[in-house]
Coordinates of C-alpha atoms in Angstrom, one line a residue:
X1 CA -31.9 56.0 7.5
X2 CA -28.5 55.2 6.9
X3 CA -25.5 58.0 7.2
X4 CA -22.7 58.4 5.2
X5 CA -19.2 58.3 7.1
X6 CA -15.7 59.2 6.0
X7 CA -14.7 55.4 7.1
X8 CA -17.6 53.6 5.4
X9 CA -18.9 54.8 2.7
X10 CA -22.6 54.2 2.6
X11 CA -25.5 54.5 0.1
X12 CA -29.1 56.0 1.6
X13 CA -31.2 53.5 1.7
X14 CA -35.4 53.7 1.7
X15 CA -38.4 50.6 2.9
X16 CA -41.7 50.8 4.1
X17 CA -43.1 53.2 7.0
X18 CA -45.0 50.7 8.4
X19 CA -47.6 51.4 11.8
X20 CA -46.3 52.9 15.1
X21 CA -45.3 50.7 17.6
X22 CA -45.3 46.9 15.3
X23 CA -43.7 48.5 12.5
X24 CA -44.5 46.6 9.2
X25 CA -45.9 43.1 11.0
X26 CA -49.8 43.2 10.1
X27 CA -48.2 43.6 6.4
X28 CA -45.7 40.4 7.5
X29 CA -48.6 38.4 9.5
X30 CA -51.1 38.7 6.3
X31 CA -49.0 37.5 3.4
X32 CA -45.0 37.1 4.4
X33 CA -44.0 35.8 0.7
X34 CA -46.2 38.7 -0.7
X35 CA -44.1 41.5 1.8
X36 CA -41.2 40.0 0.8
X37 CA -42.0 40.5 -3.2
X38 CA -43.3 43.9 -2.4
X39 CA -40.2 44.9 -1.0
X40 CA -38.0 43.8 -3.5
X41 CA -40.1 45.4 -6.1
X42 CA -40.2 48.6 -4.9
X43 CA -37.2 49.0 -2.9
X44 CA -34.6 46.8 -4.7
X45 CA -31.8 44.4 -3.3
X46 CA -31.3 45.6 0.5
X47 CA -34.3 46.7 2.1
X48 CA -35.2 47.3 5.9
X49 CA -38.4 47.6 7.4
X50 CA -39.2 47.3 11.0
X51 CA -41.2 45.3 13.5
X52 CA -41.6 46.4 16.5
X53 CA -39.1 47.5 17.6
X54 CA -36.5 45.7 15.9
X55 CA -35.1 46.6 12.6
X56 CA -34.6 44.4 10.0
X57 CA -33.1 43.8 6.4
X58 CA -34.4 41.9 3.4
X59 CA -31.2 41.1 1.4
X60 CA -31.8 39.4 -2.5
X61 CA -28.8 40.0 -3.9
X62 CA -26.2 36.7 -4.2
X63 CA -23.3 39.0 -3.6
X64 CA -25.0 40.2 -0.7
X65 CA -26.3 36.6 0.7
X66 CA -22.7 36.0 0.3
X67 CA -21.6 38.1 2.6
X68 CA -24.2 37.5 5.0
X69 CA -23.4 34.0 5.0
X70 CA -19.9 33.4 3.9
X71 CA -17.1 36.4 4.2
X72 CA -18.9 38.5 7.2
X73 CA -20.1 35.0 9.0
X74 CA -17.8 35.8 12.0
X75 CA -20.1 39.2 12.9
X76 CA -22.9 37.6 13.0
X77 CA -25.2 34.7 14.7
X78 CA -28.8 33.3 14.4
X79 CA -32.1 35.8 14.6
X80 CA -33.9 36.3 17.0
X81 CA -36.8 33.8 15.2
X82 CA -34.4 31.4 14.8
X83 CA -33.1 31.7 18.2
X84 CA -37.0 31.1 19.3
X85 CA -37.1 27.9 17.8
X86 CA -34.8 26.9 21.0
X87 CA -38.0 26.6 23.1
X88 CA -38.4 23.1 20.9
X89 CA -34.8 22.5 19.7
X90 CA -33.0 23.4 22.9
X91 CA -29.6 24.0 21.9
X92 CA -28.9 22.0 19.1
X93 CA -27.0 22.7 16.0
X94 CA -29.8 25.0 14.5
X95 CA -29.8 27.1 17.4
X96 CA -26.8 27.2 19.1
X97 CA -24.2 29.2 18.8
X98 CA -20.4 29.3 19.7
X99 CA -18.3 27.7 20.9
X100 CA -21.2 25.2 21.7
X101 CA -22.0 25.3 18.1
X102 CA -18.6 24.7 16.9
X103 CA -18.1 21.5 19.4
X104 CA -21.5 19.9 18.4
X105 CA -20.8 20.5 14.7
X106 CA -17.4 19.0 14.5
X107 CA -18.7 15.8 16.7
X108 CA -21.9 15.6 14.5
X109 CA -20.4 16.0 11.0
X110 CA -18.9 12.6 10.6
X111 CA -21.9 11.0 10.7
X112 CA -23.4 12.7 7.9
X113 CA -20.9 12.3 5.6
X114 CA -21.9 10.7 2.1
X115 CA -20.1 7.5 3.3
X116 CA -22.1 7.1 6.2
X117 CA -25.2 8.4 4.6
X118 CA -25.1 5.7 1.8
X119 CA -26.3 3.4 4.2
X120 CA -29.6 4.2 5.0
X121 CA -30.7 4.0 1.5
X122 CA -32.6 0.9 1.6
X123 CA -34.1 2.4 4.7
X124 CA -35.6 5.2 2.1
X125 CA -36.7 3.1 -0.6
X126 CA -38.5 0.8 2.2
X127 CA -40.2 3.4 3.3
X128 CA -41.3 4.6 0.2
X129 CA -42.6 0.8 -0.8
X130 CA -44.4 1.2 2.2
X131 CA -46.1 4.5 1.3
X132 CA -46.6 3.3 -2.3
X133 CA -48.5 0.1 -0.8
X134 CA -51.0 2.1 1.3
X135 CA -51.8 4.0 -1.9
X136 CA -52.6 1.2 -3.5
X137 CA -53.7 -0.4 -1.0
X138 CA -56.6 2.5 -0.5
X139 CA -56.9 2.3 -4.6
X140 CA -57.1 5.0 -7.3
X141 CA -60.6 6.5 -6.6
X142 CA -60.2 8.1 -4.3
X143 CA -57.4 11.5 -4.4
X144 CA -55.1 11.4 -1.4
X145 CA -53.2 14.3 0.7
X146 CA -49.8 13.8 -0.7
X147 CA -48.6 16.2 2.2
X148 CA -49.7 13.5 4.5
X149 CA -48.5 10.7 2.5
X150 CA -44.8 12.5 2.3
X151 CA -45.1 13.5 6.2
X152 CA -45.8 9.3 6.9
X153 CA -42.8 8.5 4.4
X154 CA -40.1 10.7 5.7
X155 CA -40.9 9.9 9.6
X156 CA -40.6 6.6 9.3
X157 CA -37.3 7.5 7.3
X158 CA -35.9 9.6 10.0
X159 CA -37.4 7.2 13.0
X160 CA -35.5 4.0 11.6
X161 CA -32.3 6.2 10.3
X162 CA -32.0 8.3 14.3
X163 CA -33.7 5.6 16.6
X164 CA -33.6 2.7 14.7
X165 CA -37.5 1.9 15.6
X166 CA -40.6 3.0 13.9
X167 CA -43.4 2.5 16.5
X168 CA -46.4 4.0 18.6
X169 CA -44.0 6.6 21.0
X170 CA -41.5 7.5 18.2
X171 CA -44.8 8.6 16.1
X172 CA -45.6 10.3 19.0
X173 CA -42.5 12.3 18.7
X174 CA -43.8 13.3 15.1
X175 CA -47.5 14.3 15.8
X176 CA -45.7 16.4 19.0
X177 CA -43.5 18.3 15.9
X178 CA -46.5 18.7 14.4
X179 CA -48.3 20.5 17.3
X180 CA -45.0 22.8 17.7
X181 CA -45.2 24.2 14.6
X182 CA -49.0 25.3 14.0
X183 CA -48.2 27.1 17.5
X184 CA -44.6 28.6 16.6
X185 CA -46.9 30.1 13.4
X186 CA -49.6 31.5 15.3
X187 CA -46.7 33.3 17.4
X188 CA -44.8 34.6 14.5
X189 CA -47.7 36.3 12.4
X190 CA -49.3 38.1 16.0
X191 CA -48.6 40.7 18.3
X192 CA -47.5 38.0 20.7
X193 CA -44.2 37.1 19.4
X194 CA -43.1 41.0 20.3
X195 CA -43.6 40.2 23.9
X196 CA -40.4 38.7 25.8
X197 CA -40.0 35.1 25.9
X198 CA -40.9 34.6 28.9
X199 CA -44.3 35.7 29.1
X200 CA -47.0 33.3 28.8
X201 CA -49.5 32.6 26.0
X202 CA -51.4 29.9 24.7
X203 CA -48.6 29.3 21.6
X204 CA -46.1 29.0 24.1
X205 CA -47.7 26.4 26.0
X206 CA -48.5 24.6 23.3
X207 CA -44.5 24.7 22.0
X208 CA -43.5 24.1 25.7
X209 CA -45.9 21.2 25.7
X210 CA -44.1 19.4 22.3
X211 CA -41.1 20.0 24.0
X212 CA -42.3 18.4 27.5
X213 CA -43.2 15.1 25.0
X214 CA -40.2 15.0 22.5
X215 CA -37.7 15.2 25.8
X216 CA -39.3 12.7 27.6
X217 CA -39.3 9.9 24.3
X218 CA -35.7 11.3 23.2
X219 CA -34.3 11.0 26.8
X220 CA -35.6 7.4 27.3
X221 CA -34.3 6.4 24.3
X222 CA -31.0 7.7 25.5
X223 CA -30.6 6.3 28.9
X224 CA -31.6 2.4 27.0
X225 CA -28.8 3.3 24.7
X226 CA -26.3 4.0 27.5
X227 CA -28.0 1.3 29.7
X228 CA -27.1 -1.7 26.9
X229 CA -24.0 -0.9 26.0
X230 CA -24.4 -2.2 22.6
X231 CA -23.0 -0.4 19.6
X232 CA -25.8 0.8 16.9
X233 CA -25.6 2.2 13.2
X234 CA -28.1 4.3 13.3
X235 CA -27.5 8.0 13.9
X236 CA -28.3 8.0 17.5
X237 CA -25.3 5.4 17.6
X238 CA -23.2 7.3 16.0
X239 CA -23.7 10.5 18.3
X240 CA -23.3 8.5 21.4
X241 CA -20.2 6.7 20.0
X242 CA -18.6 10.8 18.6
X243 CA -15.5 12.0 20.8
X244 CA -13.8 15.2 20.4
X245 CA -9.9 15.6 20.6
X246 CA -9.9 15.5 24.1
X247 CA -11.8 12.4 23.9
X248 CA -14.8 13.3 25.5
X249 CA -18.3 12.9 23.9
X250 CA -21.9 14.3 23.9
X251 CA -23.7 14.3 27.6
X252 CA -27.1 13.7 27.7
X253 CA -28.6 17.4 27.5
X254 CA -26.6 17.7 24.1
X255 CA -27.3 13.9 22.8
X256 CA -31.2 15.2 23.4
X257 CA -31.0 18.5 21.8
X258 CA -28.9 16.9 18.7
X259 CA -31.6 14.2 18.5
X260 CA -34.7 16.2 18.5
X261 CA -33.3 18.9 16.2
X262 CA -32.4 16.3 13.6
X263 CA -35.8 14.8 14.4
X264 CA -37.5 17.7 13.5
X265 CA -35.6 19.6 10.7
X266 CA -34.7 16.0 9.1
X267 CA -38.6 14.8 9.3
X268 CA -40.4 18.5 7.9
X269 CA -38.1 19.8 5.0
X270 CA -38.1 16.8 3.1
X271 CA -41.8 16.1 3.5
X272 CA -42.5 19.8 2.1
X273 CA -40.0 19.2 -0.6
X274 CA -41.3 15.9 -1.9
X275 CA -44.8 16.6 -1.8
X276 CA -44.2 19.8 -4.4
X277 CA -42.3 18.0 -6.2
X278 CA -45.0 14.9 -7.0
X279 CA -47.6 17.9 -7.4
X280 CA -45.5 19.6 -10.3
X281 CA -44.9 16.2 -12.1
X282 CA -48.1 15.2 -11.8
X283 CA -49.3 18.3 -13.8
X284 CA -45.8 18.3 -16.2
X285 CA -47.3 14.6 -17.5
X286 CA -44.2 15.1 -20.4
X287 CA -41.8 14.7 -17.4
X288 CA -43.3 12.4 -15.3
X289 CA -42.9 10.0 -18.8
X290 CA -39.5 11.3 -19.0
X291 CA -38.7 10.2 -15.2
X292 CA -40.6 6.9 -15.9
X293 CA -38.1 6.0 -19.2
X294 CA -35.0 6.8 -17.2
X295 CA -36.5 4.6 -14.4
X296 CA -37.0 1.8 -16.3
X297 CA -33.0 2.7 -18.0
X298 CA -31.3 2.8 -15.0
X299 CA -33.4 0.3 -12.7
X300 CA -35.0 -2.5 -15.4
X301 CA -37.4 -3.2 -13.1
X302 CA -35.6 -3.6 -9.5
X303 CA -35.5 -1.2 -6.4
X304 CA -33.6 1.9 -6.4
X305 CA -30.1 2.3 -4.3
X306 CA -28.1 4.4 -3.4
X307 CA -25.3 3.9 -6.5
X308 CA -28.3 4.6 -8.8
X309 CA -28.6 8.4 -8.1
X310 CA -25.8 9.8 -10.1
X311 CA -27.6 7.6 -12.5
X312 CA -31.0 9.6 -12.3
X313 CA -30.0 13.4 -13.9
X314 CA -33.6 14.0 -14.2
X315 CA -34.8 12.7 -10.9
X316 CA -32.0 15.0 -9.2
X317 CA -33.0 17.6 -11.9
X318 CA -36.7 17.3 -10.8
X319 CA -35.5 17.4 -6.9
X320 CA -33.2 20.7 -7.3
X321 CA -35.8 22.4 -9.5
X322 CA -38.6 21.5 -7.0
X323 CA -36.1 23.1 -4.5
X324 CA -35.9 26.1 -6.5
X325 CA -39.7 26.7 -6.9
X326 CA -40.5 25.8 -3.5
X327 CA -37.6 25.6 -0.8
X328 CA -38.8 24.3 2.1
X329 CA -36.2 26.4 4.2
X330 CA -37.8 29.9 2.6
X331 CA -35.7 32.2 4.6
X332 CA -32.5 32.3 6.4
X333 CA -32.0 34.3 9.4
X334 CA -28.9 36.4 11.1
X335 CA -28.4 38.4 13.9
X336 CA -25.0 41.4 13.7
X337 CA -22.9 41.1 16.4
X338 CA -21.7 44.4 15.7
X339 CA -21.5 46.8 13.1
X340 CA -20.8 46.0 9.4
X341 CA -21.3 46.4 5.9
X342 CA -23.0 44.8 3.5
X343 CA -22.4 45.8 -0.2
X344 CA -22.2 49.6 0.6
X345 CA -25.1 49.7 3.5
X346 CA -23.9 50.0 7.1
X347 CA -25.9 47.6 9.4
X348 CA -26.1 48.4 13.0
X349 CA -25.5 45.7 15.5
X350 CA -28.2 44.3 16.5
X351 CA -29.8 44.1 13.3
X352 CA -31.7 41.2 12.1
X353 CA -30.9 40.3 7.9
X354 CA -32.9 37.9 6.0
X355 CA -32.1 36.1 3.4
X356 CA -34.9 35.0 1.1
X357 CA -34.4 32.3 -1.2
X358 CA -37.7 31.8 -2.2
X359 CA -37.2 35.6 -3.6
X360 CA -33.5 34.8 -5.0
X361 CA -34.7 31.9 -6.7
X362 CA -37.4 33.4 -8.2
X363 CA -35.5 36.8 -9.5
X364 CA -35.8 36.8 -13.1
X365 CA -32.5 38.9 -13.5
X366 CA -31.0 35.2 -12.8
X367 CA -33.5 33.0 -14.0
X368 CA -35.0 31.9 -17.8
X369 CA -38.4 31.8 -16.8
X370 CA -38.4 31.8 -12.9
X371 CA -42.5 30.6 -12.4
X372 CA -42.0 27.8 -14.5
X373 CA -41.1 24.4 -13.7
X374 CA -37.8 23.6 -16.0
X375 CA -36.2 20.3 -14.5
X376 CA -34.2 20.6 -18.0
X377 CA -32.6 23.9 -16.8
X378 CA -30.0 21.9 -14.3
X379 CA -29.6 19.7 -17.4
X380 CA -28.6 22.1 -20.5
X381 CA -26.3 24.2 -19.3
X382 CA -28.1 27.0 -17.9
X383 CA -27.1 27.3 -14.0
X384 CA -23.4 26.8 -14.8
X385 CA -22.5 30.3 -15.0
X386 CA -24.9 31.8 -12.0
X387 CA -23.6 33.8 -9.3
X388 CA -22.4 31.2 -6.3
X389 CA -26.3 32.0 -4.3
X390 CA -28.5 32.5 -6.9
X391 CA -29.7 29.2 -5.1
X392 CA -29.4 28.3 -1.7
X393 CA -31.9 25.9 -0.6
X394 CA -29.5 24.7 2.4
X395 CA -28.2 28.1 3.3
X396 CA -24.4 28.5 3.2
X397 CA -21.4 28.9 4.5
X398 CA -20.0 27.6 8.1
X399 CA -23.8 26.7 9.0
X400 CA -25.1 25.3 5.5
X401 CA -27.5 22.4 6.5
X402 CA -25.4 19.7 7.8
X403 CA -28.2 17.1 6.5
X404 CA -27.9 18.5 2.9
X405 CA -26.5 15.1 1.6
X406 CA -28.9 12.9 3.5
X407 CA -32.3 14.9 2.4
X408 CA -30.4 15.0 -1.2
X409 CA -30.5 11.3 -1.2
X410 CA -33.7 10.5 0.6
X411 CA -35.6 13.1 -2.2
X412 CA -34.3 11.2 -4.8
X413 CA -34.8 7.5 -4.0
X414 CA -38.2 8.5 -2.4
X415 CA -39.6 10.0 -6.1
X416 CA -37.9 7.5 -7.9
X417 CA -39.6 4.4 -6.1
X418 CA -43.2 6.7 -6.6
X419 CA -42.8 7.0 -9.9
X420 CA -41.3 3.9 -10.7
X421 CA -44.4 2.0 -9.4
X422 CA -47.3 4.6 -9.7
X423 CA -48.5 7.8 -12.0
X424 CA -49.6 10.3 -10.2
X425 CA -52.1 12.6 -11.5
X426 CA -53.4 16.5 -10.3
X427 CA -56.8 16.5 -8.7
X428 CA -58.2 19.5 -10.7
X429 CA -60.4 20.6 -7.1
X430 CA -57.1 21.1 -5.5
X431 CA -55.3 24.6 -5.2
X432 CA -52.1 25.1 -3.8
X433 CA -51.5 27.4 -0.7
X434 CA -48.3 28.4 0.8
X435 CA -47.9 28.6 4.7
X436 CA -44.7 30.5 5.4
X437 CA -43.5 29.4 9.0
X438 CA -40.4 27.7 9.6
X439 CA -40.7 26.0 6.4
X440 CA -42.5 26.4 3.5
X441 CA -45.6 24.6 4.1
X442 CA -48.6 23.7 2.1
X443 CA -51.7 25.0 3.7
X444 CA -54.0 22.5 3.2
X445 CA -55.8 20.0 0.0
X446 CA -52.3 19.1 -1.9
X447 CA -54.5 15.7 -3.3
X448 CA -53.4 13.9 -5.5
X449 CA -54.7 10.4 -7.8
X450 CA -52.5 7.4 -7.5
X451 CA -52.5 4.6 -9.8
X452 CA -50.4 1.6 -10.3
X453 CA -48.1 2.5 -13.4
X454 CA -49.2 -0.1 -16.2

């Protein structure tokens, strides 16, 4: 319980009893979105509950994501699950922090700028010809796991856009992410992830394993880079080519860690967020025709590029409300550095906040109907006057998603070359299930039918 001081005034604050010794974790391991709602519920805005040992806070309020992520930035750094995720990531920009972080950061963030992003676009919309051929290629009997389709989609994206190749060892790379994070799961909903790091389990070797195999394709694809000499335009080119003030650029450790982390975050969240958004318009059919007539507007027939989004309100409507409904990055984690105060609640040092934004975007206290899918809502008016987080799908503040305008871009051209060539339609057998990990998963049978649009 939280005391009241003369220097900072502090509100009592109450959250679940949870078990001795792992605290509120069978709850967590059993149903995290579920928890989380629970909590909200019945506790309100700022809520802590422990597991094992460690305490940690819930925080739903915008003001108070603020905060977290914006004006008290400085007092804080990356949880300790976050921080976990270095067993895979190494120490790139997810999971490093200062002054490591703010080198990397600055060297990476030219090359993610809108200008340099606009060039992969025909990259995108190849590789979502490419996905739109094996549908049809496989015809429209049979339903087909649009989770997998998305997955094939965005790797090739992300292959061609880092490394500039799409072949046997860079898939490799992808089915190694793959292994990584049904382990890093496993770990987080069971008693093992309260054990230190460096005691072995069979999660662990299975994410020290991925890690063995990305290094080993990253690294070689390094040393060839440095070996030629030849300048490149893909994002690997662009790192290795990056020099701070001092003129000094990435070694080889970092170049790896960079490249893996936008591997893996790059490859996943789009995936996630592509393959809810084809299952809500296939069962909205009124705005899959409405995405169909701007289509044929805009396009008449040819490809998608990249001048064409700010052309597509409802295919960026359909993207951010997708977002909203499902954001594939379902939780944002920080660590305090020491202690602070959010709102009028003292947090001790040490303490772990989380900031839910599949919660936040769901809170109908900010939201016209926040279960229903309203692509028209970004459209009418509605979001103009909402608190600054009331949606953060790529965090915020210093550490907001350096990707944000590349997976902004790639979501868009990907759904508009789909939907420009087929309808999609809901396979009424299917059920959608949630996997909370890292991202926002579906758990298994997203199907969908495919069929060439007449």
């Amino acid at each position: 319980m939280v005391r009241s001081t003369t220097h900072h005034p502090v509100r009592r604050v109450q959250g679940p009893r949870g078990y001795p010794l792992v605290g509120s974790l069978p709850e967590f391991a059993r149903d995290p979105l579920a928890f989380f709602e629970r909590l909200r519920r019945e506790y309100g805005e700022l809520v802590p509950y422990f597991i094992g040992p460690w305490r940690l806070w819930l925080v739903t309020s915008p003001a108070d994501v603020e905060q977290v992520l914006v004006s008290q930035a400085s007092k804080l750094h990356k949880d300790r699950a976050t921080r976990s995720l270095s067993r895979v990531l190494g120490d790139g920009l997810v999971t490093s922090e200062n002054p490591l972080w703010k080198r990397q950061r600055k060297l990476a963030a030219p090359s993610f700028t809108p200008r340099h992003i606009a060039s992969y676009g025909d990259i995108m919309v190849d590789a979502a010809n490419n996905g739109v051929e094996r549908a049809l290629r496989d015809g429209a009997a049979r339903a087909r796991d649009v989770h997998h389709d998305m997955n094939e989609v965005t790797l090739e994206i992300v292959l061609r856009t880092l490394f500039g190749s799409f072949d046997d060892e860079t898939e490799r790379a992808g089915r190694a992410i793959g292994r990584f994070m049904h382990a890093f799961e496993d770990e987080m909903r069971s008693v093992y992830r309260l054990l230190p790091r460096w005691v072995p389990n069979r999660h662990r070797r299975e994410m020290d394993q991925a890690r063995t195999t990305l290094e080993a394709i990253v690294e070689g694809l390094i040393q060839q880079r440095r070996a030629s000499g030849e300048e490149h335009g893909d994002l690997l080119g662009r790192l290795l080519a990056a020099r701070d003030e001092d003129g000094l650029g990435m070694d080889d450790e970092q170049l790896r860690d960079e490249a893996i982390t936008v591997f893996a975050a790059g490859h996943e969240t789009t995936a996630v967020a592509l393959t809810y958004a084809l299952w809500l318009v296939a069962r909205h059919p009124e705005i899959q025709d409405r995405l169909a007539q701007e289509a044929q507007e805009v396009l008449s027939g040819r490809r998608p590029k990249h001048d064409d989004v700010s052309r597509l309100p409802w295919h960026e409507a359909v993207v951010k409300e997708t977002m909203r409904l499902y954001p594939p990055v379902w939780i944002v984690g920080r660590a305090a550095l020491e202690p602070l105060t959010i709102g009028d609640v003292r947090i001790k040092a040490g303490d772990q906040l989380l900031m839910s934004s599949w919660i936040v975007h769901q809170d109908p206290s900010l939201w016209t109907g926040p279960e229903a899918f309203r692509p028209v809502r970004w459209l009418n008016g509605e979001t103009d006057d909402h608190p600054r987080f009331a949606y953060f799908p790529y965090g915020g503040g210093p550490r907001v998603c350096i990707g944000s305008h590349f997976a902004h871009l790639e979501a868009v051209l990907v759904l508009a070359t789909y939907l420009q060539r087929l309808e999609v339609r809901p396979d009424p057998t299917s059920r959608l299930e949630l996997q909370p990990v890292v991202t926002l998963r579906p758990r298994a049978g997203t199907r969908l039918f495919f069929s060439p649009r007449a």
